[in-house]
Coordinates of C-alpha atoms and ligand atoms in Angstrom, one line a residue:
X12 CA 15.8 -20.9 -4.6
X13 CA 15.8 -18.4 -2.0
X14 CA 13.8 -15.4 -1.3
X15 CA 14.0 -12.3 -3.4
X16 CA 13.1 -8.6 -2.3
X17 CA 10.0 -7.9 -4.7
X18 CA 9.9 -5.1 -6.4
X19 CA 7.5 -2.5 -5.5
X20 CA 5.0 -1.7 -7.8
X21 CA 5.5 1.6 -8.0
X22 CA 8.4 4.3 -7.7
X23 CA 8.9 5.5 -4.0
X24 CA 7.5 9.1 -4.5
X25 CA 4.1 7.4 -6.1
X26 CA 2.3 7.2 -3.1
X27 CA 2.7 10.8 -2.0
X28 CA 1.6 12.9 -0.1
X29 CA -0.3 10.0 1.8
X30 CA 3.1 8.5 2.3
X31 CA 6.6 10.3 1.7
X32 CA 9.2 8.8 -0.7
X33 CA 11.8 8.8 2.1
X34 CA 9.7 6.2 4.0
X35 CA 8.9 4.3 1.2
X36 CA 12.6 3.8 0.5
X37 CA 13.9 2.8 3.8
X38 CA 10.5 0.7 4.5
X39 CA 11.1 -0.9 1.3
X40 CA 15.0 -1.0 0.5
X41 CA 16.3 -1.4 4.7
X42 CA 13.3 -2.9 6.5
X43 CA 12.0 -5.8 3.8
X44 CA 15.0 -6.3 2.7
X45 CA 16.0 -6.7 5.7
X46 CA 13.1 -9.2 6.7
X47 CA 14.2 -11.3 3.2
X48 CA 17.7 -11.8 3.9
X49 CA 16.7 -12.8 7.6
X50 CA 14.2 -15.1 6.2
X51 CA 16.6 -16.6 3.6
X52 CA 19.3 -17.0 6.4
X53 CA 16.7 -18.6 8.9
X54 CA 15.1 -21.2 6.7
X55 CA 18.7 -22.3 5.4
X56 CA 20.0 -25.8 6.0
X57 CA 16.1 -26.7 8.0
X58 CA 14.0 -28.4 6.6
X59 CA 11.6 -25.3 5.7
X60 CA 14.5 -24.5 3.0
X61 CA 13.3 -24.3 -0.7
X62 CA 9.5 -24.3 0.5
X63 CA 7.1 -22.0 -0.3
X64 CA 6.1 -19.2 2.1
X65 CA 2.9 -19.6 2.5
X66 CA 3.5 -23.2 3.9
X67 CA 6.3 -22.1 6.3
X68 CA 3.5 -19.6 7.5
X69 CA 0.5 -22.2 7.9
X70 CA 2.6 -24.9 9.4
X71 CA 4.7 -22.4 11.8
X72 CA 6.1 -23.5 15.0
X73 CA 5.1 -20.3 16.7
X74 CA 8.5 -21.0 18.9
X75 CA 10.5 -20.4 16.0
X76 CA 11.2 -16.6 16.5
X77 CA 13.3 -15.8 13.6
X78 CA 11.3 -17.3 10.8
X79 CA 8.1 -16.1 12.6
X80 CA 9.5 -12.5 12.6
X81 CA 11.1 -12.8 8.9
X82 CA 8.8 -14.6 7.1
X83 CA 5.9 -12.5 8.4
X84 CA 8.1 -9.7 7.7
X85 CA 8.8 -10.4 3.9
X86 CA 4.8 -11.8 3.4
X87 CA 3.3 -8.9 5.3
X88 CA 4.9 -6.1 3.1
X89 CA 4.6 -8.2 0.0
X90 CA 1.1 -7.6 0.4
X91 CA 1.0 -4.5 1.9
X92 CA 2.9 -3.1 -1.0
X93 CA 0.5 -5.3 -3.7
X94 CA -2.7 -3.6 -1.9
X95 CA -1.8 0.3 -2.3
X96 CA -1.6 2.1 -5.4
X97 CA -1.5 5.9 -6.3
X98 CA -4.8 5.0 -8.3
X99 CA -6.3 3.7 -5.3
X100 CA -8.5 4.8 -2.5
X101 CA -12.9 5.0 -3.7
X102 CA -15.1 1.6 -2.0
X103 CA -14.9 -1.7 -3.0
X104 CA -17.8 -3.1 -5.4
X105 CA -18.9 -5.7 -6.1
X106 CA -19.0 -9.1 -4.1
X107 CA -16.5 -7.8 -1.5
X108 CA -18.7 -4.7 -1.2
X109 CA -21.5 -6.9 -0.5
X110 CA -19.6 -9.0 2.0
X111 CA -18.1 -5.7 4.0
X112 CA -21.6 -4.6 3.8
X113 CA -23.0 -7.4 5.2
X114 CA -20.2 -7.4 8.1
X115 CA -20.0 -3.7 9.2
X116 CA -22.8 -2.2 7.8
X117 CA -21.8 0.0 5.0
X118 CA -18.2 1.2 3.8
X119 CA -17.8 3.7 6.3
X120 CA -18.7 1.0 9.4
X121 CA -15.7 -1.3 7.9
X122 CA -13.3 2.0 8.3
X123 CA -14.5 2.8 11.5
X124 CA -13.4 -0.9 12.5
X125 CA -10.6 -1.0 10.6
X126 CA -9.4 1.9 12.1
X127 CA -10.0 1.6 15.4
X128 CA -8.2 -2.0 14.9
X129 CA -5.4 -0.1 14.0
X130 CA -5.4 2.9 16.1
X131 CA -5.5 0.5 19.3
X132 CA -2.6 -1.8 18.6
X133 CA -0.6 -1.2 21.0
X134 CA 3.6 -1.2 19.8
X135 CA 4.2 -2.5 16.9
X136 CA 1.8 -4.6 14.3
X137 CA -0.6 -5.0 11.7
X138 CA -4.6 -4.5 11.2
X139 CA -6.2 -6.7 8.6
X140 CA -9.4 -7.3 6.9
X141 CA -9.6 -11.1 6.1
X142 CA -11.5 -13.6 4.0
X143 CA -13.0 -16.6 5.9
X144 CA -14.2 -19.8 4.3
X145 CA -17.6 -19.1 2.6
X146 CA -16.8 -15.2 2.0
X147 CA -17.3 -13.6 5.1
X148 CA -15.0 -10.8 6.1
X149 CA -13.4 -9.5 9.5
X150 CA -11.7 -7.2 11.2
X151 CA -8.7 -8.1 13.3
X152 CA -5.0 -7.2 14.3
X153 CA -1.5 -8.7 15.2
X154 CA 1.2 -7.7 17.0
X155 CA 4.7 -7.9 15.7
X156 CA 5.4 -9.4 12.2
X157 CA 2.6 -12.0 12.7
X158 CA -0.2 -13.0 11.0
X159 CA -3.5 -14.4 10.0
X160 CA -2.4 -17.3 8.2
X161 CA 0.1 -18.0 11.3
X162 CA -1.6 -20.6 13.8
X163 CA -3.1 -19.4 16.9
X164 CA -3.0 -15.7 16.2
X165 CA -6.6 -15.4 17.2
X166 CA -7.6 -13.8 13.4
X167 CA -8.3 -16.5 11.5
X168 CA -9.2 -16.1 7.5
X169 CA -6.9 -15.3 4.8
X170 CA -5.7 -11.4 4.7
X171 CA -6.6 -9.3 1.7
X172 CA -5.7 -6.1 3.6
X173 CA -3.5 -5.5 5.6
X174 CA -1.7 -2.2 7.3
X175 CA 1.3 -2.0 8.8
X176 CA 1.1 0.1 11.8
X177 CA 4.9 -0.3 13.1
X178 CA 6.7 3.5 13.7
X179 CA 8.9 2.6 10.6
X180 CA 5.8 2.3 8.2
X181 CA 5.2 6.6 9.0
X182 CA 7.1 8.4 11.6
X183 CA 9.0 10.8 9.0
X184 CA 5.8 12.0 7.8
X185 CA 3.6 11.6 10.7
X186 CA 5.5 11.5 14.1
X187 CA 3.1 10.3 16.7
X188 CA -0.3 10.6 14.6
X189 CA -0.4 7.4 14.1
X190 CA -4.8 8.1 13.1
X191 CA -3.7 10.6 10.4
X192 CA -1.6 8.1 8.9
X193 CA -4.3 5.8 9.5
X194 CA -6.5 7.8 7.6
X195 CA -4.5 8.3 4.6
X196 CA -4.0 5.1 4.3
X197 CA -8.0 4.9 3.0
X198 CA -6.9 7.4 -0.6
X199 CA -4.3 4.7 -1.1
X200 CA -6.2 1.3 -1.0
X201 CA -6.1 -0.8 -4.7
X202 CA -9.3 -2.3 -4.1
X203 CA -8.9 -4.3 -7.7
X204 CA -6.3 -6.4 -6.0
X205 CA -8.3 -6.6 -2.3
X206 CA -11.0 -8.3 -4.3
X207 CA -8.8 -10.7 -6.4
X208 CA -7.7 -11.5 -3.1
X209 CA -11.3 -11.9 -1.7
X210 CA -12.1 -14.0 -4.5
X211 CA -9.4 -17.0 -4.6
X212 CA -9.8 -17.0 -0.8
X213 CA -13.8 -17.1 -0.2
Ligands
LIG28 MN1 7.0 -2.4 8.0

């Protein structure tokens, strides 16, 4: 069974005017699809065929630069996609509230961090807030198509947020302001699904 393109939750035009429909449709239909085919092409004939992702991603050979790239690629936006929602945006409640509180403060300390995380990654990446064994939460980035769950990245946790700071992910819309983007990203966030997220990983 290979790897299939998921289907966004949404229609491309849903998430405007945070993000346009144009860049939802290449990011979506040209650059994860283009991550999933990668990936199916990559882990064929190896040993890692037929496995499930989130084991090639936890057992990676860091050296292995096209399932790295591709796998991260089709997990990363898997989620990315799963974690937005034209409904979204308000705080979190409930136990993740608590344990962002706890971390950063209040609400608006975790977006400070989280933004700056994101503002200051240089090139290409991601910023993520993760879940680490016995619920606490942090703040980290990656470069590239890596990834939390990847060893050695230097994150750690489980990722229940992540955003996807690469020129592809808002150029059309945003050119160079990458912090405008950065802050739109906030009215988007489907905090119902970061805290299923929080919850099976604590
Ligand atoms: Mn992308």
């Amino acid at each position: 069974m290979s790897f299939q393109l998921p289907k966004l939750p949404y229609a491309y035009d849903a998430l405007e005017p945070h993000i346009d429909a144009r860049t939802m449709e290449i990011h979506h239909s040209k650059h994860h699809n283009g991550y999933t085919t990668n990936l199916n092409n990559a882990v064929a004939g190896t040993d890692l065929e037929g496995k499930p992702i989130l084991d090639i991603l936890e057992n990676l050979d860091m050296s292995n630069m096209a399932v790295r790239n591709n796998g991260g690629g089709f997990y990363n936006h898997d989620l990315f996609w799963k974690i937005m929602s034209p409904e979204g945006g308000g705080a979190p409640t409930g136990e993740l509230a608590a344990a962002i509180n706890e971390e950063f403060g209040s609400y608006e300390g975790f977006k400070d961090v989280f933004s700056k995380a994101a503002a200051t990654r240089f090139g290409s990446g991601w910023a993520w807030l993760c879940v680490h064994k016995g619920g606490k939460v942090k703040v980290c980035s990656t470069p590239n198509q890596d990834n939390p769950i990847m060893p050695g990245t230097g994150c750690g946790g489980f990722p229940i947020l992540g955003l996807d700071v690469w020129e592809h992910a808002y150029y059309l819309h945003y050119q160079n302001r990458r912090p405008d983007y950065i802050s739109s990203f906030f009215n988007l966030i489907n905090w119902d699904e970061v805290s299923k997220g929080y919850s099976a990983n604590k």
